[in-house]
CSV table of C-alpha atoms in Angstrom, one decimal:
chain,number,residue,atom,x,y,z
E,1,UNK,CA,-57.9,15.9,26.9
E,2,UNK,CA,-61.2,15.3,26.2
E,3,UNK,CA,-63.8,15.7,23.2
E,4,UNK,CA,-63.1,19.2,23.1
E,5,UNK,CA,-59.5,19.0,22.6
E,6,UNK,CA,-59.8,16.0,20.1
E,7,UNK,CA,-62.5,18.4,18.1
E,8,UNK,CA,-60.3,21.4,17.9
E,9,UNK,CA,-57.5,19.4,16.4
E,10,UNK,CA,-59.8,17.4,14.1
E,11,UNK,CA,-60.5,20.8,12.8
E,12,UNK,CA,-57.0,21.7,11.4
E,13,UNK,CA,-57.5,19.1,8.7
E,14,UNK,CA,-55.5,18.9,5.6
E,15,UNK,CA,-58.0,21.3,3.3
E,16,UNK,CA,-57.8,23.2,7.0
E,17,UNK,CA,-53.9,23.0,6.6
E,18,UNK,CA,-54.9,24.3,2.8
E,19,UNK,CA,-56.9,27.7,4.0
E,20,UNK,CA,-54.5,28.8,6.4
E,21,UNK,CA,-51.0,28.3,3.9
E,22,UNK,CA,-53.2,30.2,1.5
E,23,UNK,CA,-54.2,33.0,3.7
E,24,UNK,CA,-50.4,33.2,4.9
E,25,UNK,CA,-48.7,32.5,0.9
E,26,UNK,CA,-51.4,35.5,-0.3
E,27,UNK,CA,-51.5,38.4,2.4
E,28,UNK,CA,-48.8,37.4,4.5
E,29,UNK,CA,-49.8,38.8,8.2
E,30,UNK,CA,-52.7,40.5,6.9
E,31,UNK,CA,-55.2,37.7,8.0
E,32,UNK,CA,-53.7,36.8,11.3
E,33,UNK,CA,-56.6,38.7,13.7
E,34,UNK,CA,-59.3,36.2,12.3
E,35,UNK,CA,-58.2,33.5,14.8
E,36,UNK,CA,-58.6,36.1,17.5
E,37,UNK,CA,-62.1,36.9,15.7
E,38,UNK,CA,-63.2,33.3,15.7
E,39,UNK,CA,-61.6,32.0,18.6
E,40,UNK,CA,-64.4,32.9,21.4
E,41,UNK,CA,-66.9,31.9,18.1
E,42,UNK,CA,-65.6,28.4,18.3
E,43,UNK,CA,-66.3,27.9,22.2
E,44,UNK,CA,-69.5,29.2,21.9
E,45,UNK,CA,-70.7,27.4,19.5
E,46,UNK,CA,-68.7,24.4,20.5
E,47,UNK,CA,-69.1,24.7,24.2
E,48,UNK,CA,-73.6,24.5,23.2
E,49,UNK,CA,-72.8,21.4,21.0
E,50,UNK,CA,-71.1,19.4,23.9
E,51,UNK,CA,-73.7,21.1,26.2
E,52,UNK,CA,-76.6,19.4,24.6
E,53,UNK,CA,-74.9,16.4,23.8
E,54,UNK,CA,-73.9,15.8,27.6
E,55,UNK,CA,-77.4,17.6,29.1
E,56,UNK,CA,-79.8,15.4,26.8
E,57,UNK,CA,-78.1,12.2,26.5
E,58,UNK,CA,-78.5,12.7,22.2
E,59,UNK,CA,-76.7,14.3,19.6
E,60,UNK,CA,-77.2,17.0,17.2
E,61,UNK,CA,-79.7,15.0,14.5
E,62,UNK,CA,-81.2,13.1,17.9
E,63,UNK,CA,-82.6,16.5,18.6
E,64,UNK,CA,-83.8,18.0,15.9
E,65,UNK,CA,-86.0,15.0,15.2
E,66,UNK,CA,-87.2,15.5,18.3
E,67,UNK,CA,-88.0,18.6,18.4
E,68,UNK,CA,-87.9,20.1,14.8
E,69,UNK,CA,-89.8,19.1,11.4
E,70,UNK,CA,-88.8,16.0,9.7
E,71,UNK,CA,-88.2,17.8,6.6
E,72,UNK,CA,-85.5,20.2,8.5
E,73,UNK,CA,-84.2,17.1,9.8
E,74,UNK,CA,-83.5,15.6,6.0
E,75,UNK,CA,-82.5,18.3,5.0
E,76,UNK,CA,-79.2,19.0,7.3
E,77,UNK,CA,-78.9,15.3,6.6
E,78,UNK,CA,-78.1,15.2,3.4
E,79,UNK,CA,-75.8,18.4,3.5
E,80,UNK,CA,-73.9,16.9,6.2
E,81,UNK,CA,-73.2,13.7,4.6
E,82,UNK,CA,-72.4,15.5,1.5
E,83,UNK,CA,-69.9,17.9,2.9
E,84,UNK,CA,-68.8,15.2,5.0
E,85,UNK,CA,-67.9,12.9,2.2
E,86,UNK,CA,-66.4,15.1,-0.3
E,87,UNK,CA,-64.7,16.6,2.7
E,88,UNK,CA,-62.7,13.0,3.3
E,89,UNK,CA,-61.9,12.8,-0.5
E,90,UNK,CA,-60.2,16.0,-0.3
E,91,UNK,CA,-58.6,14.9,3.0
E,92,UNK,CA,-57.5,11.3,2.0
E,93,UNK,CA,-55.9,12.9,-1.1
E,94,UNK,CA,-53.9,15.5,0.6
E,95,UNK,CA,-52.7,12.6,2.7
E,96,UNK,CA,-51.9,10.2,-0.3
E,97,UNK,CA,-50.1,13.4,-1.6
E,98,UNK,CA,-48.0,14.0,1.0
E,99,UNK,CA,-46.5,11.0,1.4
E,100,UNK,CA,-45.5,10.8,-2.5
E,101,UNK,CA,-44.0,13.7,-2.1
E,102,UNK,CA,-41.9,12.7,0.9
E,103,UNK,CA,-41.5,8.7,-0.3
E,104,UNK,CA,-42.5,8.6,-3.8
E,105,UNK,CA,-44.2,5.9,-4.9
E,106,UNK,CA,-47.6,5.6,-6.5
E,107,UNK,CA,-50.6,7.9,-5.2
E,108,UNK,CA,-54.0,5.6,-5.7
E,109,UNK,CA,-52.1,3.0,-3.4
E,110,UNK,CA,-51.5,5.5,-0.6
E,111,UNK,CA,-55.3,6.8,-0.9
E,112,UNK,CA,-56.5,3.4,-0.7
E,113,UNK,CA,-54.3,2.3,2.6
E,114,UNK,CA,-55.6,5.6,4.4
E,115,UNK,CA,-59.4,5.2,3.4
E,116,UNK,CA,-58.9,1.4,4.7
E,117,UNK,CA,-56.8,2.1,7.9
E,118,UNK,CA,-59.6,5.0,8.6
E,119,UNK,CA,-62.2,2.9,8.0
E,120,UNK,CA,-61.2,0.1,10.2
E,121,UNK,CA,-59.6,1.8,13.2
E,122,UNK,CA,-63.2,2.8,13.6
E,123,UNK,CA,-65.2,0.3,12.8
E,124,UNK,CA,-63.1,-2.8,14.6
E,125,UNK,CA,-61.2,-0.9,17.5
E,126,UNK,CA,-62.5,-0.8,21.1
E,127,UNK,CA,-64.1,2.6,21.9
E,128,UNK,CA,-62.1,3.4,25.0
E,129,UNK,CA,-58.7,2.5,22.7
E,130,UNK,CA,-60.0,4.3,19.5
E,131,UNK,CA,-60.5,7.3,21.5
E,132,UNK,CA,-56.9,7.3,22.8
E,133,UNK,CA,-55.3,6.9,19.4
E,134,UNK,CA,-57.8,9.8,18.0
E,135,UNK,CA,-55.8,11.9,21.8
E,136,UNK,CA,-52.3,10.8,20.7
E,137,UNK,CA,-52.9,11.5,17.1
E,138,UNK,CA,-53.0,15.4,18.0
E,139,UNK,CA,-49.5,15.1,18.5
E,140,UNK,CA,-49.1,15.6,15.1
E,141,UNK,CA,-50.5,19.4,14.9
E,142,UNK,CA,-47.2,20.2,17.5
E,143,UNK,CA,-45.4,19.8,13.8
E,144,UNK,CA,-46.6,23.4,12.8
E,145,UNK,CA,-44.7,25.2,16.1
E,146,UNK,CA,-42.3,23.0,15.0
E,147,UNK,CA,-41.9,24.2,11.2
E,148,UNK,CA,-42.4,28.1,13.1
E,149,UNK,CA,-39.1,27.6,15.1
E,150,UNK,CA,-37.0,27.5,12.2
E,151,UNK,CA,-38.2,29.6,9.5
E,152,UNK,CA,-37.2,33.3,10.2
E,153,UNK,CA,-40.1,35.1,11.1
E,154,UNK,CA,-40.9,39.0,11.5
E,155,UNK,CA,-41.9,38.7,14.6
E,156,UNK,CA,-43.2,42.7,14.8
E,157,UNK,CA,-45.4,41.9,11.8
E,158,UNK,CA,-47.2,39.3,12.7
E,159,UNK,CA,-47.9,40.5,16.6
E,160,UNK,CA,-49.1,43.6,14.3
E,161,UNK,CA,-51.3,41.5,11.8
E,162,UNK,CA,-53.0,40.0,14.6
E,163,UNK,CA,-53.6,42.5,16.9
E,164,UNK,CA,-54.4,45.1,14.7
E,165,UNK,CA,-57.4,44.0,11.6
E,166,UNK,CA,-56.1,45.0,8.1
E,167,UNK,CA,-58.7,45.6,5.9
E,168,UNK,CA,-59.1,45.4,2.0
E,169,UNK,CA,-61.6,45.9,-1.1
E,170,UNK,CA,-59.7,43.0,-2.7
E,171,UNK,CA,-62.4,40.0,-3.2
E,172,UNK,CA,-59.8,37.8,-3.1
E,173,UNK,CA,-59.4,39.0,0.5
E,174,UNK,CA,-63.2,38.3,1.6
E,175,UNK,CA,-63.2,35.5,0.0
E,176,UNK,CA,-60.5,34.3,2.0
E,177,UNK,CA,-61.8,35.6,5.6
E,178,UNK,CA,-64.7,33.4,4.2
E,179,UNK,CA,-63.0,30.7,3.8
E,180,UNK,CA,-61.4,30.9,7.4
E,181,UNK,CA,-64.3,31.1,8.9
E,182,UNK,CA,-65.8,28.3,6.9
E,183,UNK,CA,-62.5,26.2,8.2
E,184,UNK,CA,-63.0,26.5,11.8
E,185,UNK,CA,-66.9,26.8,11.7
E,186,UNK,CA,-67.8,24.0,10.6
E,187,UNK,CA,-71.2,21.6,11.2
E,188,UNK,CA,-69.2,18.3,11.4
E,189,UNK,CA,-67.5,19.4,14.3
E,190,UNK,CA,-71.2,20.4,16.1
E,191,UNK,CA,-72.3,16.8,15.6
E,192,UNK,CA,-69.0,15.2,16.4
E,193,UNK,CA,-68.9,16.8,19.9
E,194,UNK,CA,-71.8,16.8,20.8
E,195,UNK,CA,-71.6,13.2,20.1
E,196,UNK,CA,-68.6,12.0,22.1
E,197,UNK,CA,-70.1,13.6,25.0
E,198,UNK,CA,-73.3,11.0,24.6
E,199,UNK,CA,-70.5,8.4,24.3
E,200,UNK,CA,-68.7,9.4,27.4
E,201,UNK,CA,-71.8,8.7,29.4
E,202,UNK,CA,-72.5,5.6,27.4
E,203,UNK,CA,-69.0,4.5,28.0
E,204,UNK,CA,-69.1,5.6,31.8
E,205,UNK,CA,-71.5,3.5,34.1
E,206,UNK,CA,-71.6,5.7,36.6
E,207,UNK,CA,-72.4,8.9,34.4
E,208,UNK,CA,-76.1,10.2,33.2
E,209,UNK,CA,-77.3,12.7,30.7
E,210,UNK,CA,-77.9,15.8,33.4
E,211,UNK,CA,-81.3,16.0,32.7
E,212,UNK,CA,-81.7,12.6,34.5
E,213,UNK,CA,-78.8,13.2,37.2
E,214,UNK,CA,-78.6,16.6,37.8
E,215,UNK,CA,-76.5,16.2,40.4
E,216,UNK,CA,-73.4,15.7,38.4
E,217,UNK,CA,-74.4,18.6,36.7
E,218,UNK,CA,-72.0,21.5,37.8
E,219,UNK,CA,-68.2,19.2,37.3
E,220,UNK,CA,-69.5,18.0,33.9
E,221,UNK,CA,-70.6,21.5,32.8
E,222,UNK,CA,-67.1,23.1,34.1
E,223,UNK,CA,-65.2,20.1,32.4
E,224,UNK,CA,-66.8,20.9,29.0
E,225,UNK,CA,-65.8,24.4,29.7
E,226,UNK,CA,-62.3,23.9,30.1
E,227,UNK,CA,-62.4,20.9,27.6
E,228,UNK,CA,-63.4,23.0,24.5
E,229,UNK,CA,-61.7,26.2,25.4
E,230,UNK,CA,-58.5,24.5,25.3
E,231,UNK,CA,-59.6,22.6,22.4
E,232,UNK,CA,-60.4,25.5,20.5
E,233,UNK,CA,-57.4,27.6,21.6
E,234,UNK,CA,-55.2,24.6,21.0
E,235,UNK,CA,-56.9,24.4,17.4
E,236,UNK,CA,-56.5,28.4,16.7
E,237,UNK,CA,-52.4,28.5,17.7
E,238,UNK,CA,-51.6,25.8,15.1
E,239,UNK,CA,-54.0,27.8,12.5
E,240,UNK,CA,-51.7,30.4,13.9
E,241,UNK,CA,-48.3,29.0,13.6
E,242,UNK,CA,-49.2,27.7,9.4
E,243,UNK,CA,-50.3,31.1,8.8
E,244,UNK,CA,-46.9,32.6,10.3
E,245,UNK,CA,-45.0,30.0,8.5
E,246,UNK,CA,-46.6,30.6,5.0
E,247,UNK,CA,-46.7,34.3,5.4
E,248,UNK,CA,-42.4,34.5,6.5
E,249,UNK,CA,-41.5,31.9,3.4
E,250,UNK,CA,-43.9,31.8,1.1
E,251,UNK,CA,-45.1,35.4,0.8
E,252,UNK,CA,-41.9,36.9,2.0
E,253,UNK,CA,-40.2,35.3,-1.9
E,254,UNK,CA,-43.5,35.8,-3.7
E,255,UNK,CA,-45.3,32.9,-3.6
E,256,UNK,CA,-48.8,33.7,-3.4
E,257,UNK,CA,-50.8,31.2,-5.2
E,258,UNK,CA,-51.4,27.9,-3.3
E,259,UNK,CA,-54.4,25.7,-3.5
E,260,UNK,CA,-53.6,22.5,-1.3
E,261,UNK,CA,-51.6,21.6,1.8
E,262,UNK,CA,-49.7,19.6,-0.1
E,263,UNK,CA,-48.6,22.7,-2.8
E,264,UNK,CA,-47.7,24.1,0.9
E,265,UNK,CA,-45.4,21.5,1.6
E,266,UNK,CA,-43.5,21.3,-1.8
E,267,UNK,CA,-43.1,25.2,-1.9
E,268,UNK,CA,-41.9,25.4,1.3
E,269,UNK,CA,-38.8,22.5,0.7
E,270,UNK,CA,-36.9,25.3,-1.4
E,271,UNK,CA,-37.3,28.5,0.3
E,272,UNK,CA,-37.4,27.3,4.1
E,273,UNK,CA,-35.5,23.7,4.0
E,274,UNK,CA,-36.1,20.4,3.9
E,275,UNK,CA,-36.7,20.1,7.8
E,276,UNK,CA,-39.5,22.6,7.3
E,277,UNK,CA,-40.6,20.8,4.2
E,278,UNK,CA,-40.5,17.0,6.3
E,279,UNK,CA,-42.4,18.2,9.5
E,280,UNK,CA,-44.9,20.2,7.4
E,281,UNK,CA,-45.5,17.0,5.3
E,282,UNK,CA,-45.6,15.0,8.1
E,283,UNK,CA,-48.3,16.9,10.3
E,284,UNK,CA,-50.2,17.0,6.7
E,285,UNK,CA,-50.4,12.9,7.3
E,286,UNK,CA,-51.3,13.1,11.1
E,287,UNK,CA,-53.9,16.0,10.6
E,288,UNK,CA,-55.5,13.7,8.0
E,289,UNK,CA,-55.4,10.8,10.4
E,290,UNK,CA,-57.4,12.5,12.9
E,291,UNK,CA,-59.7,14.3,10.8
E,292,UNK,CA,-60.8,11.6,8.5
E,293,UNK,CA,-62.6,9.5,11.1
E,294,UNK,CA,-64.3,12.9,12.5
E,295,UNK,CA,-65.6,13.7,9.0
E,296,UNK,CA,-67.1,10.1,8.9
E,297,UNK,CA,-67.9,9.3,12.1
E,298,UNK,CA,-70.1,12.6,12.3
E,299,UNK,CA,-71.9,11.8,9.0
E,300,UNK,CA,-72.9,8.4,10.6
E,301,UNK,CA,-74.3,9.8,14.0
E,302,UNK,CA,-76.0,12.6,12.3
E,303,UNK,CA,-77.8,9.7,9.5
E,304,UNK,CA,-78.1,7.0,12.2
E,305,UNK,CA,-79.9,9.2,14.8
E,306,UNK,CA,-82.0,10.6,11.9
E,307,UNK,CA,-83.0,7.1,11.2
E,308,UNK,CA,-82.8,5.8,14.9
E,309,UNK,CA,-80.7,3.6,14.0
E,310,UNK,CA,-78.6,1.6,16.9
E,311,UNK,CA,-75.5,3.8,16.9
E,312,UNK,CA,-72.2,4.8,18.6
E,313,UNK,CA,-68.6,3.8,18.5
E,314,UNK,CA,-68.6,2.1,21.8
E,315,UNK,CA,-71.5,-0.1,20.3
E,316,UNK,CA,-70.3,-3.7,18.6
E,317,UNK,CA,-70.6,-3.7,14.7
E,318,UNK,CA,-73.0,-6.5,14.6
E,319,UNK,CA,-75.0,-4.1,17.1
E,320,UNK,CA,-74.7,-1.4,14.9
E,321,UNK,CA,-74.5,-2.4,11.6
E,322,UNK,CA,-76.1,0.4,9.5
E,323,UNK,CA,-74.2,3.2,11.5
E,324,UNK,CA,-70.8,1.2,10.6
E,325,UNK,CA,-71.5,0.8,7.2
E,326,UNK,CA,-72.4,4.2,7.2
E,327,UNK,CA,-68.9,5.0,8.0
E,328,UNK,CA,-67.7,2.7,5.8
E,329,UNK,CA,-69.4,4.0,2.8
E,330,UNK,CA,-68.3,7.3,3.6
E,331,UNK,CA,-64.7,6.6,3.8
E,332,UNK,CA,-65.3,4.3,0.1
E,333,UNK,CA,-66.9,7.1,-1.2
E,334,UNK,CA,-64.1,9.8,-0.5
E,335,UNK,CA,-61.4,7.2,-1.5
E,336,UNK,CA,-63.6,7.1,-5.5
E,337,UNK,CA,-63.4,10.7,-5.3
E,338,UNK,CA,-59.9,10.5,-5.6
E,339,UNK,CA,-60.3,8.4,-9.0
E,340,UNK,CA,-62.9,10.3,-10.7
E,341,UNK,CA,-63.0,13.4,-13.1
E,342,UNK,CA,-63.2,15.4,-9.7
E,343,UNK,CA,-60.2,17.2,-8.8
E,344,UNK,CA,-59.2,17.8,-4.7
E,345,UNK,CA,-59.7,21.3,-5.6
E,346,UNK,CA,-63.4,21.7,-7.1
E,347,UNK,CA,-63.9,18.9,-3.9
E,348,UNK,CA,-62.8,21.2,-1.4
E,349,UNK,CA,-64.4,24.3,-3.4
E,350,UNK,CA,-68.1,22.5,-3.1
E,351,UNK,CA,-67.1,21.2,0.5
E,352,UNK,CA,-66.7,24.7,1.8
E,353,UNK,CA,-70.2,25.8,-0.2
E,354,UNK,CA,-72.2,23.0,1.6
E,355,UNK,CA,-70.9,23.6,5.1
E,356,UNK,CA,-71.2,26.9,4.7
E,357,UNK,CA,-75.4,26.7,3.5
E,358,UNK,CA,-75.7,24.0,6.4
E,359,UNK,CA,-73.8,25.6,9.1
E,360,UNK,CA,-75.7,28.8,10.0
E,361,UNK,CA,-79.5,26.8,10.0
E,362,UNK,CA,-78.0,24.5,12.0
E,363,UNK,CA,-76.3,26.9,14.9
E,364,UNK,CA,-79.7,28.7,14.8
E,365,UNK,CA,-81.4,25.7,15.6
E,366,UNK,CA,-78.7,25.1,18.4
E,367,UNK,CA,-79.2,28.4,19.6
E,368,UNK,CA,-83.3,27.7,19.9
E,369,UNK,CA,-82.3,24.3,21.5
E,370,UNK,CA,-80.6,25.9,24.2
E,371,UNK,CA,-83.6,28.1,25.6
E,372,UNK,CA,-85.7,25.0,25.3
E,373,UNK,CA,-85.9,24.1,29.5
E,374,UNK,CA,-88.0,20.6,28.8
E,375,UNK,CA,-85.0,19.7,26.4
E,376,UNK,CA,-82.0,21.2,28.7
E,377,UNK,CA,-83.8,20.8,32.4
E,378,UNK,CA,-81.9,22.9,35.2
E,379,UNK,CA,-79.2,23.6,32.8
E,380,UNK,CA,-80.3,26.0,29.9
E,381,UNK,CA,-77.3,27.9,28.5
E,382,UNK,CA,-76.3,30.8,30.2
E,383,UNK,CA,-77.5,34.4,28.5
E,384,UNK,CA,-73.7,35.6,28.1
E,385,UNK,CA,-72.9,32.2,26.1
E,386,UNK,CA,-76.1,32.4,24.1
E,387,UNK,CA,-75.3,36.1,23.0
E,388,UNK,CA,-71.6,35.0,21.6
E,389,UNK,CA,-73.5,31.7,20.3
E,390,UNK,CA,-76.0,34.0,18.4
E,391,UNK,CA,-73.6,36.6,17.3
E,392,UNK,CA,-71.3,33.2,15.7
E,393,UNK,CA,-74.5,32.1,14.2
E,394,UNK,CA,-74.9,35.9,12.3
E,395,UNK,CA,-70.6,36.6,11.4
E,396,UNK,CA,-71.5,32.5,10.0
E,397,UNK,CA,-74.8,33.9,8.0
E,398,UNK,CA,-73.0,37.1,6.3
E,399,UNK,CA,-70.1,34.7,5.4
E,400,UNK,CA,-72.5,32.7,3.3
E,401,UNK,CA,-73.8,35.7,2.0
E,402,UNK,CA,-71.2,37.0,1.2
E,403,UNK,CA,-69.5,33.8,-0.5
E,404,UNK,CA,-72.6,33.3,-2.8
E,405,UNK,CA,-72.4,36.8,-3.8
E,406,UNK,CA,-69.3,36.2,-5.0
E,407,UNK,CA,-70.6,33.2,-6.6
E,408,UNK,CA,-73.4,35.3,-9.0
E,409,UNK,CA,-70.5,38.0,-10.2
């Protein structure tokens, strides 16, 4: 399990959890053949993240200063740490609400532990060790086959709703399919990826970005392969499994309305048990867990390299003290959130807006990165890859379209 696999979990996060419960509450089956529509979309685009990360030795933001306008640059910036931020509120919320709703208790106390045990596992933990909690962490996601294997579930409908795409004129419908595809497309994960790969080499002696050591070129490039694809596939079946659960409890008695993964959770306790109820809850927690350092440590590469700034988790804080605080001030930030007049819903509404304006700019920029041979060397991205890489960059562009369209009626 490498970067790949830790990325795909990271992107089942608790508003992730949120999406998929909704898709399943609302049109039961209906939504199920968007994972198979997005799956080969992730790899792509993923697969090119951890490409140039691992090929150039920098991350995302590294090279678009490099090779793009500094206003460009600022601009992705600032909608990354935006999304980012409001993205951890939402996150450290559902978490905070989970647990009250399995231990009671009061809620600002539990948002403040999981901002401070984020923040710190990060910023104080040895790389090599952080990484491994961050591997064991994806346990967690095995709760939603878990919740699947005892909730009675029509199996001929849902081999049906995703094999077969059901189609509507609802706008509740494409503005869920949106909102999927806003889920698990998503620009944090580009710079997180792509990121860990330039740690892997940092933390490696032995290992060199390809463009200096070509040589270790083809067992890198086939590790990646395998890395994201079973990331990504890993990441798609639990999407899968919430989706199934929501659609044979939840929409099967006529409960169609939920907002958070926590509403998910509570609906579920009287319609499916309270086993289903606990393990849901529980993967809510460790989802959140995993995601929350993602969301900040991607938002403190993507300001540090803009700033070249000393950066990286395998660096000491005293080494790297504006890329720690970064992460720090992040993980505050989304902790306030959860204090102020904003509510986890309008933070998750305006998080999906902003990744969904940054995302497609960025994956085009990707896409022009990869054809770039003084940037990628001897190892330019294969035509096939850039073709799914470029249509993901378009099904990403008519999505946002299509979301601010509905915005204006």
């Amino acid at each position: 399990m490498g970067p790949g696999f830790v990325t795909g979990a990271s992107d089942d996060d608790p508003s992730g959890i949120g999406t998929y419960a909704q898709a399943g509450a609302q049109f039961g089956t209906g939504l199920l053949w968007t994972m198979l529509l997005t799956y080969p979309l992730m790899v792509a685009i993923q697969e090119i993240s951890a490409r140039i990360g691992r090929t150039t030795g920098r991350g995302i933001a590294g090279n678009i200063r490099r090779h793009y306008p500094n206003w460009m640059l600022q601009g992705v910036v600032v909608l990354v740490l935006t999304a980012n931020t409001i993205n951890i509120g939402a996150d450290i919320g559902a978490m905070a609400d989970a647990v009250k709703l399995l231990a009671g208790g009061p809620h600002l106390l539990y948002v403040i532990a999981f901002g401070a045990v984020s923040a710190v596992l990060q910023i104080f933990v040895v790389y090599a060790r952080y990484a491994a909690i961050l591997r064991w962490l994806t346990v967690a996601l095995f709760s939603y086959f878990g919740t699947v294997m005892v909730v009675r579930v029509p199996w001929g409908e849902a081999v049906h709703g995703l094999l077969v795409p059901t189609l509507s004129s609802d706008p509740a419908f494409w503005t869920t399919v949106v909102a999927i595809l806003g889920t698990t497309i998503s620009p944090y994960l580009f710079f997180w990826q792509a990121s860990q790969e330039v740690e892997e080499v940092r933390a490696d002696p032995a290992a060199q970005p390809l463009v200096k050591a070509p040589s270790q070129g083809p067992a890198e490039l086939d590790r990646i392969r395998l890395d994201t694809a079973v990331g990504m596939a890993f990441s798609n079946l639990v999407a899968l499994a919430i989706i199934v659960t929501t659609a044979a409890t939840l929409h099967a008695h006529g409960i169609t309305d939920i907002e958070t993964s926590a509403q998910a959770a509570s609906a579920l306790r009287p319609v499916a048990g309270e086993f289903a109820f606990t393990v849901f809850a529980l993967g809510i927690v460790g989802t959140g867990l995993l995601a929350v350092p993602v969301l900040a440590g991607s938002a403190a590469y993507a300001l540090a390299e803009a700033r070249k700034w000393p950066e990286g988790l395998a660096r000491q804080p005293r080494k790297a003290k504006a890329f720690y605080a970064t992460i720090a001030a992040a993980t505050l930030i989304g902790v306030l959130i959860n204090v102020s007049p904003v509510t986890p819903i309008k933070a998750l509404y305006w998080s999906a807006v902003i990744n969904g304006v940054a995302a497609a700019p960025i994956m085009a920029m990707m896409m022009h990165m990869t054809a770039n041979r003084k940037m990628m060397g001897k190892f330019p991205v294969s035509d096939g890859l850039r073709a799914v890489g470029w249509c993901a960059t378009a099904v990403m562009a008519i999505a946002v379209v299509a979301m601010l369209a509905g915005m204006l009626r």
